[in-house]
Amino acid sequence: MNEITAQEIHYSYRTKYQTVYAVKDATFKLESGKVYAITGESGSGKSTLLSLLAGLDLPEGGELAVDGADMRAKDRNDYRRREASVVYQAYHLLPLLTVEENVMLPMELLGVAKPERKGKAAELLARVGITEEKHKKYPKMMSGGEQQRVAIARSLAAGGRILLADEPTGNLDSENGKNVIDILLSLAHDEGYLVVIVTHNPDIALQADEELRMKDGVLGRV
Amino acid sequence: MFIITNVIKNIRRNTRKSAIYFAVCVAATLTLQVYITSIDRTQRQLEDLPAAMPISARVTSLDGWRHEYLDIKQVTVDGLFESPFVEDIEMTALAHALFLMKSADTTGLSDTDYSFNLLLRGARVAAANKIELLKELAPEGITWLTGYGPEIFSGNELVCVVDEYVLELTGYSLGDSVRYTRMLEDMFDYYGEPKYVEIGALDSLKVVGIMEETYDYSVALPLETLRQICRDFEHPFTASTASFSVVDTLRLNEFKAEMKAIELVDTSSGEGAHNREVRANALGVNDATFIGAATRLQESLSLLRGFLPLVAIAIAAVGYLVAYLAVQTRREEYAVYRLLGIGKSKGFFLFFAELAALTVCGSLLGAAVSVASGIGGIRVGALVFALFAVCFTVGGVIALLRLGRTNMMTALAQQE
């Protein structure tokens, strides 16, 4: 059972000309087994909020906790290694690693033995619909939809139960987009993952269990 | 383990970049080897210069023209023999001797009565520490007493070689010890007239050789024998000629200062022209060629060494540039590693180990190639390898520290 709680968190960053208040006093609670959609205009602070949930940075104020543990007190590298993983619009697969090696990488970082991680990678790739003959291919040799599914398989490899997705269908056609969303919905509803999707797409937002809308850094429930 | 396996994998996966980086390391090491070898060779040429270009010196008159019939003071003579800068001294001295006739009956005569009674025969004496220094004396023209030869001149025995005319006059023969010898220092006064200063009288100066008549002297003594006689009678010894080789010529200034301290005037400074001391002597050193060569080598060496810090900075700059170019296209890769939970320091080390492995292998190969092709020795090769590896790694570390400042949120949010 995973739970993320935020209490009046805020975050700002400086550009060359101004200070941008990306997240303003956001308060929310996210539970496992559900899909949350964070929607909003470009620059409204959605991706920044997702990065805070991924532990890539810390909120400047307020309290962000995972299963009751304050993010400030956590080893955030270990959090990303074991508990939460992120899928991006640009896939971010390592281009010089094969599909299989990309999926095995998080397990390698956890010290899982090679035969075991090879077996688990095959299992995860099968689950997201990547056939075995493509395991030895390099990411650039695959379609966008396939790359995104490999990215999802990689994010599941370490065994974390929090899955964060930043515009996961942004580069995909509608069919591939639908496949990816189906996988994410299934992970939450069938296996109890906590899934957060940042999206512009209202159709995806409609399929989510809950939609959180951001506007100028302020988060509101729809 | 993860880092080691990934270093090997990443080098293989980034074949082209790794090859370029490796080639730069090899080329830069070779260039550095040529540079350091130049310094090393110049240094060795400078060290070998004294052997290749020996310096000799001789004592002269103040004007530098005369180097015979000098009046070289004892302080100078002793100083030359004691100096660590001086070796192979060749020295002569002149004196006068009065030999008692062999058959003379000296019963009841006082010292001063000898000459009035014509019991003494005078003879010019030349002393030297090598027989070749005695002009007009042909070694093959000497009849030696068995067991004696030209080597007596390098010793200090109470022996002498006397010409046949003096022997005939005094009645002595080969192997005799002269019963009574009065030694006088052979000097000239201010007007060039001979004047004799008594050194002392001694017994048993053994005649060990008979020489043919010469114009300048009738008796030849080992130099050290005459010095010892002077010491025994507490009389100052003066030499007539002196020449020698200079040792440790790279410290010429110290040598000249020491020569000045033993009262040899440095004529090159113009000091001789103003010196009014009658007995003063100067030092003639044939060091012009040596100084010219040594100065050129020292200038080259200091120029090469002066540029060494700049070369080190240049290597570090190349290291930085190559490392920066090698990793800047891998910012996304770095961000992905970080996203997957690799810490900042481990992420840094992952890339650093890759560059360090290439740097070490590249510079080792470069040093090995240069040593094998005779550009420099193993010692220089090892020095170059170490210098290059350090400088290049410093540049690489700076580039990687910049990589470590990558904003992950920005790098990961970028769309393809």
PDB file of C-alpha atoms in Angstrom, chain B residues 106-359:
ATOM      1  CA  THR B 106     135.718  21.918   6.939  1.00  0.00           C
ATOM      2  CA  THR B 107     137.342  21.283  10.279  1.00  0.00           C
ATOM      3  CA  GLY B 108     137.292  24.436  12.371  1.00  0.00           C
ATOM      4  CA  LEU B 109     135.478  26.545   9.815  1.00  0.00           C
ATOM      5  CA  SER B 110     132.413  28.551  10.661  1.00  0.00           C
ATOM      6  CA  ASP B 111     129.445  28.703   8.283  1.00  0.00           C
ATOM      7  CA  THR B 112     130.491  31.984   6.788  1.00  0.00           C
ATOM      8  CA  ASP B 113     133.976  30.727   6.112  1.00  0.00           C
ATOM      9  CA  TYR B 114     132.805  28.228   3.508  1.00  0.00           C
ATOM     10  CA  SER B 115     132.407  30.593   0.602  1.00  0.00           C
ATOM     11  CA  PHE B 116     135.551  32.586   1.387  1.00  0.00           C
ATOM     12  CA  ASN B 117     137.552  29.430   1.302  1.00  0.00           C
ATOM     13  CA  LEU B 118     136.028  28.474  -2.079  1.00  0.00           C
ATOM     14  CA  LEU B 119     134.658  25.276  -0.596  1.00  0.00           C
ATOM     15  CA  LEU B 120     131.202  25.815  -2.082  1.00  0.00           C
ATOM     16  CA  ARG B 121     130.089  25.595  -5.699  1.00  0.00           C
ATOM     17  CA  GLY B 122     126.930  27.369  -6.794  1.00  0.00           C
ATOM     18  CA  ALA B 123     124.308  25.931  -9.084  1.00  0.00           C
ATOM     19  CA  ARG B 124     120.858  27.031 -10.342  1.00  0.00           C
ATOM     20  CA  VAL B 125     118.128  24.667  -9.205  1.00  0.00           C
ATOM     21  CA  ALA B 126     114.869  23.928 -10.990  1.00  0.00           C
ATOM     22  CA  ALA B 127     112.073  22.072  -9.194  1.00  0.00           C
ATOM     23  CA  ALA B 128     109.070  20.535 -10.916  1.00  0.00           C
ATOM     24  CA  ASN B 129     106.390  17.936 -10.258  1.00  0.00           C
ATOM     25  CA  LYS B 130     106.726  16.459 -13.761  1.00  0.00           C
ATOM     26  CA  ILE B 131     109.955  15.953 -15.652  1.00  0.00           C
ATOM     27  CA  GLU B 132     108.348  17.288 -18.875  1.00  0.00           C
ATOM     28  CA  LEU B 133     108.047  20.720 -17.250  1.00  0.00           C
ATOM     29  CA  LEU B 134     111.800  21.113 -17.100  1.00  0.00           C
ATOM     30  CA  LYS B 135     112.763  22.683 -20.367  1.00  0.00           C
ATOM     31  CA  GLU B 136     115.992  21.611 -22.034  1.00  0.00           C
ATOM     32  CA  LEU B 137     116.011  18.442 -19.990  1.00  0.00           C
ATOM     33  CA  ALA B 138     115.844  15.419 -22.237  1.00  0.00           C
ATOM     34  CA  PRO B 139     114.741  12.460 -20.089  1.00  0.00           C
ATOM     35  CA  GLU B 140     116.665  10.082 -22.317  1.00  0.00           C
ATOM     36  CA  GLY B 141     119.810  12.106 -21.630  1.00  0.00           C
ATOM     37  CA  ILE B 142     119.739  11.319 -17.897  1.00  0.00           C
ATOM     38  CA  THR B 143     121.784   8.550 -16.401  1.00  0.00           C
ATOM     39  CA  TRP B 144     119.779   7.216 -13.480  1.00  0.00           C
ATOM     40  CA  LEU B 145     120.951   5.489 -10.357  1.00  0.00           C
ATOM     41  CA  THR B 146     119.469   1.987 -10.309  1.00  0.00           C
ATOM     42  CA  GLY B 147     115.973   2.089  -8.833  1.00  0.00           C
ATOM     43  CA  TYR B 148     115.320   5.744  -9.757  1.00  0.00           C
ATOM     44  CA  GLY B 149     113.710   7.337 -12.756  1.00  0.00           C
ATOM     45  CA  PRO B 150     111.592  10.282 -13.934  1.00  0.00           C
ATOM     46  CA  GLU B 151     108.860   9.403 -11.399  1.00  0.00           C
ATOM     47  CA  ILE B 152     110.997  10.940  -8.628  1.00  0.00           C
ATOM     48  CA  PHE B 153     109.582  14.323  -9.656  1.00  0.00           C
ATOM     49  CA  SER B 154     106.100  13.398  -8.527  1.00  0.00           C
ATOM     50  CA  GLY B 155     107.409  12.407  -5.072  1.00  0.00           C
ATOM     51  CA  ASN B 156     109.090  14.237  -2.225  1.00  0.00           C
ATOM     52  CA  GLU B 157     112.299  12.320  -1.577  1.00  0.00           C
ATOM     53  CA  LEU B 158     115.514  14.230  -0.804  1.00  0.00           C
ATOM     54  CA  VAL B 159     116.971  13.426  -4.218  1.00  0.00           C
ATOM     55  CA  CYS B 160     118.298  15.466  -7.104  1.00  0.00           C
ATOM     56  CA  VAL B 161     119.550  15.217 -10.660  1.00  0.00           C
ATOM     57  CA  VAL B 162     122.765  17.131 -11.200  1.00  0.00           C
ATOM     58  CA  ASP B 163     124.517  17.999 -14.412  1.00  0.00           C
ATOM     59  CA  GLU B 164     127.845  16.390 -15.132  1.00  0.00           C
ATOM     60  CA  TYR B 165     129.795  19.659 -15.009  1.00  0.00           C
ATOM     61  CA  VAL B 166     128.715  20.490 -11.457  1.00  0.00           C
ATOM     62  CA  LEU B 167     129.413  16.948 -10.364  1.00  0.00           C
ATOM     63  CA  GLU B 168     132.859  17.179 -11.829  1.00  0.00           C
ATOM     64  CA  LEU B 169     133.484  20.487 -10.025  1.00  0.00           C
ATOM     65  CA  THR B 170     132.264  19.306  -6.654  1.00  0.00           C
ATOM     66  CA  GLY B 171     133.725  15.851  -6.841  1.00  0.00           C
ATOM     67  CA  TYR B 172     130.498  13.958  -6.152  1.00  0.00           C
ATOM     68  CA  SER B 173     129.273  11.054  -8.204  1.00  0.00           C
ATOM     69  CA  LEU B 174     126.016   9.202  -8.804  1.00  0.00           C
ATOM     70  CA  GLY B 175     124.587   7.770  -5.590  1.00  0.00           C
ATOM     71  CA  ASP B 176     126.480  10.157  -3.285  1.00  0.00           C
ATOM     72  CA  SER B 177     124.656  12.211  -0.716  1.00  0.00           C
ATOM     73  CA  VAL B 178     125.782  15.816  -0.729  1.00  0.00           C
ATOM     74  CA  ARG B 179     127.228  16.468   2.701  1.00  0.00           C
ATOM     75  CA  TYR B 180     126.158  20.043   3.009  1.00  0.00           C
ATOM     76  CA  THR B 181     123.809  21.948   0.769  1.00  0.00           C
ATOM     77  CA  ARG B 182     122.810  25.505   1.228  1.00  0.00           C
ATOM     78  CA  MET B 183     119.494  26.316  -0.453  1.00  0.00           C
ATOM     79  CA  LEU B 184     118.807  29.872  -1.504  1.00  0.00           C
ATOM     80  CA  GLU B 185     115.675  31.248  -3.047  1.00  0.00           C
ATOM     81  CA  ASP B 186     116.395  32.539  -6.493  1.00  0.00           C
ATOM     82  CA  MET B 187     114.689  35.940  -6.693  1.00  0.00           C
ATOM     83  CA  PHE B 188     115.006  39.168  -8.601  1.00  0.00           C
ATOM     84  CA  ASP B 189     114.839  42.588  -7.068  1.00  0.00           C
ATOM     85  CA  TYR B 190     112.834  45.508  -8.368  1.00  0.00           C
ATOM     86  CA  TYR B 191     115.472  46.214 -11.037  1.00  0.00           C
ATOM     87  CA  GLY B 192     115.692  42.638 -12.213  1.00  0.00           C
ATOM     88  CA  GLU B 193     118.966  41.860 -10.496  1.00  0.00           C
ATOM     89  CA  PRO B 194     119.254  38.419  -8.863  1.00  0.00           C
ATOM     90  CA  LYS B 195     119.101  38.376  -5.121  1.00  0.00           C
ATOM     91  CA  TYR B 196     119.338  35.336  -2.957  1.00  0.00           C
ATOM     92  CA  VAL B 197     117.379  34.711   0.163  1.00  0.00           C
ATOM     93  CA  GLU B 198     118.600  31.916   2.324  1.00  0.00           C
ATOM     94  CA  ILE B 199     116.274  29.039   2.923  1.00  0.00           C
ATOM     95  CA  GLY B 200     118.501  26.875   5.044  1.00  0.00           C
ATOM     96  CA  ALA B 201     121.192  24.233   4.971  1.00  0.00           C
ATOM     97  CA  LEU B 202     120.589  20.536   4.867  1.00  0.00           C
ATOM     98  CA  ASP B 203     122.487  17.296   4.783  1.00  0.00           C
ATOM     99  CA  SER B 204     122.096  14.259   2.572  1.00  0.00           C
ATOM    100  CA  LEU B 205     120.562  15.399  -0.692  1.00  0.00           C
ATOM    101  CA  LYS B 206     121.119  12.257  -2.722  1.00  0.00           C
ATOM    102  CA  VAL B 207     122.333  12.470  -6.325  1.00  0.00           C
ATOM    103  CA  VAL B 208     120.187   9.948  -8.237  1.00  0.00           C
ATOM    104  CA  GLY B 209     120.726  11.152 -11.814  1.00  0.00           C
ATOM    105  CA  ILE B 210     123.283  12.805 -13.995  1.00  0.00           C
ATOM    106  CA  MET B 211     122.042  15.036 -16.751  1.00  0.00           C
ATOM    107  CA  GLU B 212     123.685  16.726 -19.681  1.00  0.00           C
ATOM    108  CA  GLU B 213     124.498  20.393 -19.284  1.00  0.00           C
ATOM    109  CA  THR B 214     121.654  22.844 -19.745  1.00  0.00           C
ATOM    110  CA  TYR B 215     121.628  26.605 -20.034  1.00  0.00           C
ATOM    111  CA  ASP B 216     119.085  27.403 -17.325  1.00  0.00           C
ATOM    112  CA  TYR B 217     119.891  25.142 -14.389  1.00  0.00           C
ATOM    113  CA  SER B 218     122.340  22.567 -13.173  1.00  0.00           C
ATOM    114  CA  VAL B 219     120.289  20.778 -10.538  1.00  0.00           C
ATOM    115  CA  ALA B 220     116.731  19.417 -10.807  1.00  0.00           C
ATOM    116  CA  LEU B 221     114.638  18.586  -7.744  1.00  0.00           C
ATOM    117  CA  PRO B 222     111.144  17.229  -7.214  1.00  0.00           C
ATOM    118  CA  LEU B 223     108.819  20.123  -6.510  1.00  0.00           C
ATOM    119  CA  GLU B 224     107.500  18.595  -3.299  1.00  0.00           C
ATOM    120  CA  THR B 225     111.062  18.150  -2.049  1.00  0.00           C
ATOM    121  CA  LEU B 226     111.720  21.854  -2.413  1.00  0.00           C
ATOM    122  CA  ARG B 227     108.360  22.654  -0.781  1.00  0.00           C
ATOM    123  CA  GLN B 228     109.229  20.311   2.081  1.00  0.00           C
ATOM    124  CA  ILE B 229     112.651  21.957   2.524  1.00  0.00           C
ATOM    125  CA  CYS B 230     110.924  25.350   2.701  1.00  0.00           C
ATOM    126  CA  ARG B 231     108.461  24.029   5.249  1.00  0.00           C
ATOM    127  CA  ASP B 232     111.273  22.465   7.322  1.00  0.00           C
ATOM    128  CA  PHE B 233     113.126  25.782   7.446  1.00  0.00           C
ATOM    129  CA  GLU B 234     109.892  27.764   7.833  1.00  0.00           C
ATOM    130  CA  HIS B 235     110.665  29.677   4.713  1.00  0.00           C
ATOM    131  CA  PRO B 236     107.900  30.730   2.308  1.00  0.00           C
ATOM    132  CA  PHE B 237     107.862  28.761  -0.924  1.00  0.00           C
ATOM    133  CA  THR B 238     107.396  30.578  -4.226  1.00  0.00           C
ATOM    134  CA  ALA B 239     106.681  28.970  -7.579  1.00  0.00           C
ATOM    135  CA  SER B 240     107.808  30.040 -10.989  1.00  0.00           C
ATOM    136  CA  THR B 241     105.046  28.591 -13.175  1.00  0.00           C
ATOM    137  CA  ALA B 242     101.701  26.980 -12.444  1.00  0.00           C
ATOM    138  CA  SER B 243      99.026  25.565 -14.656  1.00  0.00           C
ATOM    139  CA  PHE B 244      96.167  23.156 -13.973  1.00  0.00           C
ATOM    140  CA  SER B 245      92.796  21.794 -15.056  1.00  0.00           C
ATOM    141  CA  VAL B 246      89.580  23.170 -13.625  1.00  0.00           C
ATOM    142  CA  VAL B 247      87.197  20.659 -12.052  1.00  0.00           C
ATOM    143  CA  ASP B 248      83.430  21.141 -11.708  1.00  0.00           C
ATOM    144  CA  THR B 249      83.398  23.784 -14.398  1.00  0.00           C
ATOM    145  CA  LEU B 250      79.664  24.395 -14.095  1.00  0.00           C
ATOM    146  CA  ARG B 251      80.566  26.276 -10.891  1.00  0.00           C
ATOM    147  CA  LEU B 252      83.049  28.609 -12.546  1.00  0.00           C
ATOM    148  CA  ASN B 253      81.974  31.610 -10.522  1.00  0.00           C
ATOM    149  CA  GLU B 254      82.671  29.805  -7.249  1.00  0.00           C
ATOM    150  CA  PHE B 255      86.026  28.682  -8.646  1.00  0.00           C
ATOM    151  CA  LYS B 256      86.967  32.239  -9.588  1.00  0.00           C
ATOM    152  CA  ALA B 257      85.906  33.540  -6.190  1.00  0.00           C
ATOM    153  CA  GLU B 258      88.155  30.939  -4.576  1.00  0.00           C
ATOM    154  CA  MET B 259      91.059  31.896  -6.851  1.00  0.00           C
ATOM    155  CA  LYS B 260      90.552  35.508  -5.872  1.00  0.00           C
ATOM    156  CA  ALA B 261      90.709  34.472  -2.240  1.00  0.00           C
ATOM    157  CA  ILE B 262      94.177  32.962  -2.837  1.00  0.00           C
ATOM    158  CA  GLU B 263      95.332  36.248  -4.327  1.00  0.00           C
ATOM    159  CA  LEU B 264      95.077  35.510  -8.017  1.00  0.00           C
ATOM    160  CA  VAL B 265      93.780  38.637  -9.704  1.00  0.00           C
ATOM    161  CA  ASP B 266      90.896  38.214 -12.121  1.00  0.00           C
ATOM    162  CA  THR B 267      92.141  40.005 -15.232  1.00  0.00           C
ATOM    163  CA  SER B 268      88.791  39.674 -17.004  1.00  0.00           C
ATOM    164  CA  SER B 269      87.291  42.157 -14.538  1.00  0.00           C
ATOM    165  CA  GLY B 270      89.946  44.748 -15.380  1.00  0.00           C
ATOM    166  CA  GLU B 271      91.217  44.534 -11.819  1.00  0.00           C
ATOM    167  CA  GLY B 272      94.730  43.687 -13.000  1.00  0.00           C
ATOM    168  CA  ALA B 273      95.207  46.987 -14.769  1.00  0.00           C
ATOM    169  CA  HIS B 274      94.864  48.879 -11.490  1.00  0.00           C
ATOM    170  CA  ASN B 275      96.827  46.514  -9.289  1.00  0.00           C
ATOM    171  CA  ARG B 276     100.135  48.044  -8.254  1.00  0.00           C
ATOM    172  CA  GLU B 277     101.367  45.164  -6.141  1.00  0.00           C
ATOM    173  CA  VAL B 278     104.737  44.043  -7.495  1.00  0.00           C
ATOM    174  CA  ARG B 279     104.309  40.363  -6.550  1.00  0.00           C
ATOM    175  CA  ALA B 280     100.725  40.067  -7.709  1.00  0.00           C
ATOM    176  CA  ASN B 281      99.792  37.413 -10.222  1.00  0.00           C
ATOM    177  CA  ALA B 282      96.780  36.883 -12.373  1.00  0.00           C
ATOM    178  CA  LEU B 283      94.786  33.863 -13.476  1.00  0.00           C
ATOM    179  CA  GLY B 284      94.393  33.088 -17.146  1.00  0.00           C
ATOM    180  CA  VAL B 285      91.435  30.787 -17.780  1.00  0.00           C
ATOM    181  CA  ASN B 286      90.587  29.589 -21.278  1.00  0.00           C
ATOM    182  CA  ASP B 287      86.883  29.453 -20.545  1.00  0.00           C
ATOM    183  CA  ALA B 288      85.436  31.682 -23.288  1.00  0.00           C
ATOM    184  CA  THR B 289      84.246  28.789 -25.497  1.00  0.00           C
ATOM    185  CA  PHE B 290      82.964  26.869 -22.507  1.00  0.00           C
ATOM    186  CA  ILE B 291      81.059  29.857 -21.147  1.00  0.00           C
ATOM    187  CA  GLY B 292      79.545  30.509 -24.577  1.00  0.00           C
ATOM    188  CA  ALA B 293      78.377  26.906 -24.923  1.00  0.00           C
ATOM    189  CA  ALA B 294      77.185  26.626 -21.321  1.00  0.00           C
ATOM    190  CA  THR B 295      75.305  29.930 -21.538  1.00  0.00           C
ATOM    191  CA  ARG B 296      73.511  28.834 -24.700  1.00  0.00           C
ATOM    192  CA  LEU B 297      72.564  25.497 -23.137  1.00  0.00           C
ATOM    193  CA  GLN B 298      71.425  27.114 -19.892  1.00  0.00           C
ATOM    194  CA  GLU B 299      69.309  29.626 -21.803  1.00  0.00           C
ATOM    195  CA  SER B 300      67.697  26.834 -23.829  1.00  0.00           C
ATOM    196  CA  LEU B 301      67.092  24.849 -20.666  1.00  0.00           C
ATOM    197  CA  SER B 302      65.533  27.701 -18.752  1.00  0.00           C
ATOM    198  CA  LEU B 303      63.344  28.549 -21.755  1.00  0.00           C
ATOM    199  CA  LEU B 304      62.144  24.951 -22.069  1.00  0.00           C
ATOM    200  CA  ARG B 305      61.578  24.683 -18.325  1.00  0.00           C
ATOM    201  CA  GLY B 306      59.866  28.039 -18.244  1.00  0.00           C
ATOM    202  CA  PHE B 307      57.282  26.802 -20.697  1.00  0.00           C
ATOM    203  CA  LEU B 308      56.625  23.613 -18.734  1.00  0.00           C
ATOM    204  CA  PRO B 309      53.799  25.087 -16.588  1.00  0.00           C
ATOM    205  CA  LEU B 310      52.163  26.427 -19.760  1.00  0.00           C
ATOM    206  CA  VAL B 311      52.496  23.016 -21.375  1.00  0.00           C
ATOM    207  CA  ALA B 312      50.878  21.430 -18.307  1.00  0.00           C
ATOM    208  CA  ILE B 313      48.015  23.940 -18.499  1.00  0.00           C
ATOM    209  CA  ALA B 314      47.665  23.284 -22.236  1.00  0.00           C
ATOM    210  CA  ILE B 315      47.451  19.526 -21.609  1.00  0.00           C
ATOM    211  CA  ALA B 316      44.823  20.091 -18.926  1.00  0.00           C
ATOM    212  CA  ALA B 317      42.916  22.360 -21.347  1.00  0.00           C
ATOM    213  CA  VAL B 318      43.021  19.697 -24.071  1.00  0.00           C
ATOM    214  CA  GLY B 319      41.970  17.116 -21.483  1.00  0.00           C
ATOM    215  CA  TYR B 320      39.075  19.336 -20.468  1.00  0.00           C
ATOM    216  CA  LEU B 321      38.032  20.006 -24.055  1.00  0.00           C
ATOM    217  CA  VAL B 322      38.186  16.386 -25.175  1.00  0.00           C
ATOM    218  CA  ALA B 323      36.401  15.171 -22.046  1.00  0.00           C
ATOM    219  CA  TYR B 324      33.793  17.911 -22.394  1.00  0.00           C
ATOM    220  CA  LEU B 325      33.128  16.982 -26.022  1.00  0.00           C
ATOM    221  CA  ALA B 326      33.040  13.298 -25.091  1.00  0.00           C
ATOM    222  CA  VAL B 327      30.473  13.682 -22.313  1.00  0.00           C
ATOM    223  CA  GLN B 328      28.375  16.672 -23.314  1.00  0.00           C
ATOM    224  CA  THR B 329      26.354  14.558 -25.755  1.00  0.00           C
ATOM    225  CA  ARG B 330      25.812  12.094 -22.933  1.00  0.00           C
ATOM    226  CA  ARG B 331      24.016  14.472 -20.594  1.00  0.00           C
ATOM    227  CA  GLU B 332      20.783  12.575 -21.166  1.00  0.00           C
ATOM    228  CA  GLU B 333      22.547   9.317 -20.339  1.00  0.00           C
ATOM    229  CA  TYR B 334      23.843  10.869 -17.126  1.00  0.00           C
ATOM    230  CA  ALA B 335      20.360  12.139 -16.268  1.00  0.00           C
ATOM    231  CA  VAL B 336      18.857   8.689 -16.930  1.00  0.00           C
ATOM    232  CA  TYR B 337      21.405   7.064 -14.620  1.00  0.00           C
ATOM    233  CA  ARG B 338      20.488   9.609 -11.969  1.00  0.00           C
ATOM    234  CA  LEU B 339      16.771   9.001 -12.633  1.00  0.00           C
ATOM    235  CA  LEU B 340      17.318   5.295 -12.078  1.00  0.00           C
ATOM    236  CA  GLY B 341      18.758   6.035  -8.669  1.00  0.00           C
ATOM    237  CA  ILE B 342      22.495   6.364  -9.224  1.00  0.00           C
ATOM    238  CA  GLY B 343      23.875   8.948  -6.801  1.00  0.00           C
ATOM    239  CA  LYS B 344      25.685  12.061  -7.944  1.00  0.00           C
ATOM    240  CA  SER B 345      29.126  10.836  -6.854  1.00  0.00           C
ATOM    241  CA  LYS B 346      28.607   7.367  -8.314  1.00  0.00           C
ATOM    242  CA  GLY B 347      27.360   8.899 -11.554  1.00  0.00           C
ATOM    243  CA  PHE B 348      30.439  11.125 -11.642  1.00  0.00           C
ATOM    244  CA  PHE B 349      32.704   8.190 -10.937  1.00  0.00           C
ATOM    245  CA  LEU B 350      31.033   6.080 -13.623  1.00  0.00           C
ATOM    246  CA  PHE B 351      32.033   8.617 -16.284  1.00  0.00           C
ATOM    247  CA  PHE B 352      35.359   9.452 -14.635  1.00  0.00           C
ATOM    248  CA  ALA B 353      36.435   5.806 -14.563  1.00  0.00           C
ATOM    249  CA  GLU B 354      35.694   5.560 -18.266  1.00  0.00           C
ATOM    250  CA  LEU B 355      37.804   8.629 -19.104  1.00  0.00           C
ATOM    251  CA  ALA B 356      40.554   7.617 -16.657  1.00  0.00           C
ATOM    252  CA  ALA B 357      40.798   4.143 -18.220  1.00  0.00           C
ATOM    253  CA  LEU B 358      41.129   5.657 -21.690  1.00  0.00           C
ATOM    254  CA  THR B 359      43.614   8.286 -20.449  1.00  0.00           C
TER     255      THR B 359
END
